[in-house]
C-alpha cells in the first residue's frame, strides 16, 4: 500500500488498527513466546507472558456472519493455552454487536485507550537540544536498545530476546531510535511504516530521566523523519498518561478502543 495522501477519520482509524496488528505480527515472527493468531476474520496475539498487550484480539471483521461461535471458539483456544484473553472493540471497524456478544459470553469491561492520529504538515519542529538521538543501525546499538527496552518496560529476558531478534532484522519499514544524555542511553522510540502511515511505537524513558521532555523529543524525531520521507499522517495508541503529551504535539483522538476481558 502506498502513502496515504488524504484520509478521513474512519480511514485513519482503520490504518491505526491495521498498523498495530501488523506491527505485532512482524514481532511475533522472531518470537518464541508471542504468537500471531489468525482465524475467520479475526486477528490477534497470544503468549505465555500474562499481560494484556500480547494476549488480545485486535481485529474482528465487521461483516462476520458467525460472531457468537467465533467468540466462543477463540475463548476456548485461549483457555487451552492458559493465556488471558482481552478482546478489543474498535469503533468504525468492528461488528455492530461485538460488545453485546462479548458481554453475553461472560467478558467484562477492562478499560480503554485512545487511538490517535495527526497530519504531519501540522508538526511543529521540536528543539532536540540536550538529547542526542540516533537511529539504530548496527548490532551494538541493537543490543543497547534491547537492554533499554527490558529496563523501561520491566520485561522478562524472553521479551528482550524477542525484541532484539526483531531489531536485528533491520527491516526498512521499522526504524528504531535511541536518545542519549551525555553519552548515556536514556530513552527510545520506534516508527513503523505500514498501512500508508507512520506508526509510533515503543516510546519510553528510563525512570531516573523522566520529566525532562525526552519522551516528546524522541517521538518528534521519527515524526520529522517521516515527514521528510513524504508521509502525510502519523498514528499511535496512547496510554492515559501520555495522551496530553501527544495532544500538545498535534495528535488528536480518533477513537477510544474498548477492551473486554474473559
Coordinates of C-alpha atoms in Angstrom, one line a residue:
X1 CA 0.0 0.0 0.0
X2 CA 1.3 3.5 -0.9
X3 CA 1.5 6.5 1.4
X4 CA -1.9 7.9 2.4
X5 CA -2.1 11.4 0.9
X6 CA -5.6 12.2 2.1
X7 CA -7.6 10.3 4.7
X8 CA -10.9 10.6 6.5
X9 CA -11.2 9.9 10.3
X10 CA -12.6 6.5 9.6
X11 CA -9.7 5.6 7.2
X12 CA -7.2 6.7 9.9
X13 CA -8.9 4.5 12.5
X14 CA -8.6 1.6 10.1
X15 CA -4.9 2.4 9.3
X16 CA -4.2 2.7 13.1
X17 CA -5.7 -0.7 13.7
X18 CA -4.0 -2.3 10.7
X19 CA -0.6 -0.8 11.7
X20 CA -0.9 -2.1 15.2
X21 CA -1.9 -5.6 14.1
X22 CA 0.9 -5.9 11.6
X23 CA 3.5 -4.4 14.0
X24 CA 2.8 -7.2 16.4
X25 CA 2.5 -9.8 13.6
X26 CA 6.0 -8.8 12.5
X27 CA 7.3 -9.0 16.1
X28 CA 5.8 -12.5 16.5
X29 CA 7.8 -13.9 13.6
X30 CA 11.0 -13.8 15.6
X31 CA 9.4 -14.7 18.9
X32 CA 9.3 -17.9 20.9
X33 CA 6.7 -16.6 23.3
X34 CA 4.5 -14.2 21.3
X35 CA 2.3 -15.8 18.7
X36 CA 0.1 -14.4 15.9
X37 CA -3.5 -15.7 15.7
X38 CA -5.5 -15.6 12.5
X39 CA -8.9 -17.1 12.3
X40 CA -12.0 -16.5 10.2
X41 CA -12.0 -12.7 10.1
X42 CA -10.2 -12.5 13.5
X43 CA -6.6 -11.5 14.2
X44 CA -4.7 -11.2 17.4
X45 CA -1.9 -12.4 19.7
X46 CA -1.4 -14.9 22.5
X47 CA 1.5 -15.5 24.7
X48 CA 2.9 -17.3 27.8
X49 CA 3.6 -13.8 29.1
X50 CA 0.4 -13.0 31.0
X51 CA -0.1 -9.3 30.0
X52 CA -2.8 -7.6 28.0
X53 CA -0.6 -6.2 25.2
X54 CA 0.3 -9.6 23.9
X55 CA -2.9 -11.5 24.7
X56 CA -5.6 -9.8 22.7
X57 CA -7.8 -9.8 19.7
X58 CA -7.2 -6.6 17.8
X59 CA -9.2 -7.1 14.6
X60 CA -12.7 -8.6 14.2
X61 CA -14.2 -8.5 10.7
X62 CA -17.2 -6.1 10.8
X63 CA -19.0 -8.4 8.4
X64 CA -18.6 -11.6 10.5
X65 CA -21.6 -13.9 10.0
X66 CA -20.8 -16.3 12.8
X67 CA -19.7 -13.9 15.6
X68 CA -21.1 -15.9 18.5
X69 CA -19.4 -19.1 17.6
X70 CA -16.2 -17.3 16.7
X71 CA -16.0 -15.7 20.1
X72 CA -16.8 -19.0 21.8
X73 CA -14.1 -20.9 19.8
X74 CA -11.4 -18.2 20.4
X75 CA -12.2 -18.2 24.1
X76 CA -11.7 -21.9 24.3
X77 CA -8.4 -21.6 22.4
X78 CA -7.0 -19.1 24.9
X79 CA -8.3 -21.1 27.8
X80 CA -6.5 -24.2 26.4
X81 CA -3.3 -22.1 26.1
X82 CA -3.7 -20.8 29.7
X83 CA -3.4 -17.3 28.3
X84 CA -5.6 -14.4 29.4
X85 CA -7.9 -13.0 26.7
X86 CA -8.6 -9.4 26.0
X87 CA -10.9 -8.6 23.1
X88 CA -10.8 -5.1 21.6
X89 CA -13.7 -3.2 20.1
X90 CA -12.6 -0.6 17.6
X91 CA -15.3 2.0 16.5
X92 CA -15.9 2.1 12.8
X93 CA -14.2 -1.3 12.2
X94 CA -15.9 -3.9 14.4
X95 CA -19.2 -5.8 14.2
X96 CA -22.1 -3.8 15.5
X97 CA -23.0 -6.4 18.1
X98 CA -19.4 -7.3 19.2
X99 CA -19.6 -5.6 22.6
X100 CA -23.0 -7.2 23.2
X101 CA -21.7 -10.6 22.2
X102 CA -18.7 -10.3 24.5
X103 CA -20.8 -9.4 27.5
X104 CA -23.2 -12.2 26.8
X105 CA -20.3 -14.7 26.8
X106 CA -19.0 -13.5 30.2
X107 CA -16.4 -11.0 29.2
X108 CA -16.2 -7.9 31.3
X109 CA -15.1 -4.3 30.6
X110 CA -11.4 -4.0 31.3
X111 CA -10.6 -0.4 30.2
X112 CA -9.9 1.5 27.1
X113 CA -7.2 3.6 25.4
X114 CA -7.1 6.4 22.8
X115 CA -6.1 5.7 19.2
X116 CA -4.6 8.9 17.9
X117 CA -3.5 10.5 14.7
X118 CA -2.1 13.7 13.2
X119 CA -1.4 15.4 9.9
X120 CA 2.4 15.7 9.7
X121 CA 2.1 19.1 8.0
X122 CA 0.9 20.4 11.4
X123 CA 4.0 19.1 13.1
X124 CA 6.0 21.8 14.9
X125 CA 9.7 21.1 14.6
X126 CA 11.0 20.1 18.0
X127 CA 14.1 21.6 19.7
X128 CA 16.2 18.4 20.3
X129 CA 18.9 20.2 22.4
X130 CA 20.1 18.3 25.4
X131 CA 19.3 14.9 23.9
X132 CA 21.3 13.2 21.1
X133 CA 19.0 11.0 19.1
X134 CA 20.5 8.3 16.9
X135 CA 18.9 5.7 14.5
X136 CA 19.7 2.1 15.5
X137 CA 21.8 0.9 12.5
X138 CA 24.2 -1.7 13.9
X139 CA 24.4 -4.7 16.2
X140 CA 25.9 -2.8 19.1
X141 CA 23.1 -0.3 19.1
X142 CA 20.6 -3.0 18.8
X143 CA 21.8 -4.7 22.0
X144 CA 21.8 -1.3 23.8
X145 CA 18.2 -0.8 22.6
X146 CA 17.1 -4.2 23.7
X147 CA 18.6 -3.7 27.2
X148 CA 16.8 -0.4 27.5
X149 CA 13.5 -1.8 26.3
X150 CA 13.7 -4.5 29.0
X151 CA 14.6 -2.0 31.7
X152 CA 12.0 0.6 30.8
X153 CA 9.1 -1.8 30.5
X154 CA 10.3 -4.2 33.2
X155 CA 10.0 -7.3 31.0
X156 CA 11.5 -10.8 31.3
X157 CA 14.6 -11.9 29.4
X158 CA 12.4 -13.7 26.8
X159 CA 10.7 -10.5 25.8
X160 CA 14.2 -8.8 25.5
X161 CA 15.4 -11.6 23.2
X162 CA 12.3 -11.4 21.0
X163 CA 12.7 -7.6 20.7
X164 CA 16.4 -7.9 19.9
X165 CA 15.7 -10.5 17.2
X166 CA 13.2 -8.2 15.6
X167 CA 15.5 -5.2 15.7
X168 CA 18.4 -7.2 14.2
X169 CA 16.3 -7.8 11.1
X170 CA 16.9 -4.1 10.3
X171 CA 13.6 -4.1 8.4
X172 CA 13.4 -0.9 6.2
X173 CA 9.9 -0.3 7.4
X174 CA 10.8 -0.5 11.1
X175 CA 13.2 2.3 12.3
X176 CA 14.3 2.4 15.9
X177 CA 15.8 5.3 17.8
X178 CA 18.0 5.8 20.9
X179 CA 18.2 9.0 22.9
X180 CA 21.4 9.8 24.8
X181 CA 22.1 12.3 27.6
X182 CA 25.8 12.9 27.9
X183 CA 26.5 9.6 26.2
X184 CA 24.1 7.6 28.4
X185 CA 21.2 5.9 26.6
X186 CA 18.1 7.1 28.4
X187 CA 15.1 6.9 26.0
X188 CA 13.8 5.1 22.9
X189 CA 11.2 5.0 20.2
X190 CA 10.3 3.2 17.0
X191 CA 8.4 4.1 13.8
X192 CA 6.7 1.5 11.7
X193 CA 5.8 2.4 8.1
X194 CA 2.7 0.4 7.2
X195 CA -0.9 0.9 6.0
X196 CA 0.2 4.2 4.4
X197 CA 1.0 5.9 7.7
X198 CA 3.9 6.4 10.1
X199 CA 3.1 4.4 13.3
X200 CA 4.9 5.4 16.5
X201 CA 5.7 2.6 19.0
X202 CA 7.9 1.7 22.0
X203 CA 8.2 5.3 23.3
X204 CA 9.9 5.1 26.7
X205 CA 12.3 6.8 29.1
X206 CA 14.4 5.4 31.9
X207 CA 12.8 6.2 35.3
X208 CA 15.6 8.5 36.6
X209 CA 15.3 10.6 33.4
X210 CA 11.6 11.2 33.3
X211 CA 10.0 14.6 33.3
X212 CA 12.7 16.1 31.2
X213 CA 10.7 16.1 28.0
X214 CA 12.7 13.3 26.5
X215 CA 9.7 11.2 25.6
X216 CA 8.3 14.1 23.5
X217 CA 11.7 14.7 21.8
X218 CA 12.3 11.0 21.0
X219 CA 8.8 10.9 19.5
X220 CA 9.3 14.1 17.5
X221 CA 12.5 12.8 15.7
X222 CA 10.8 9.9 13.9
X223 CA 7.8 12.2 13.0
X224 CA 10.2 14.7 11.4
X225 CA 11.9 11.9 9.6
X226 CA 8.6 10.5 8.4
X227 CA 7.6 13.9 7.1
X228 CA 10.9 14.1 5.1
X229 CA 10.1 10.7 3.6
X230 CA 6.8 12.1 2.3
X231 CA 4.4 10.6 4.8
X232 CA 1.3 12.8 5.5
X233 CA -0.1 11.1 8.6
X234 CA 1.2 9.6 11.8
X235 CA -0.7 7.3 14.2
X236 CA -0.2 5.8 17.7
X237 CA -2.0 4.2 20.5
X238 CA -1.6 6.1 23.8
X239 CA -1.6 5.4 27.5
X240 CA -3.8 7.7 29.6
X241 CA -0.7 9.5 31.0
X242 CA 0.8 10.0 27.5
X243 CA -2.4 11.4 25.9
X244 CA -1.9 15.0 26.9
X245 CA 1.7 15.0 25.8
X246 CA 0.7 13.7 22.4
X247 CA -2.1 16.2 22.1
X248 CA 0.4 19.1 22.7
X249 CA 2.4 17.7 19.8
X250 CA -0.6 17.9 17.5
X251 CA -2.1 14.4 17.8
X252 CA -5.9 14.2 18.0
X253 CA -8.0 11.3 19.4
X254 CA -9.5 9.3 16.6
X255 CA -11.5 6.9 18.8
X256 CA -11.3 5.1 22.1
X257 CA -10.7 1.4 21.9
X258 CA -12.5 -0.6 24.5
X259 CA -11.1 -3.8 25.9
X260 CA -13.1 -6.7 27.4
X261 CA -11.5 -9.5 29.4
X262 CA -12.6 -13.1 29.6

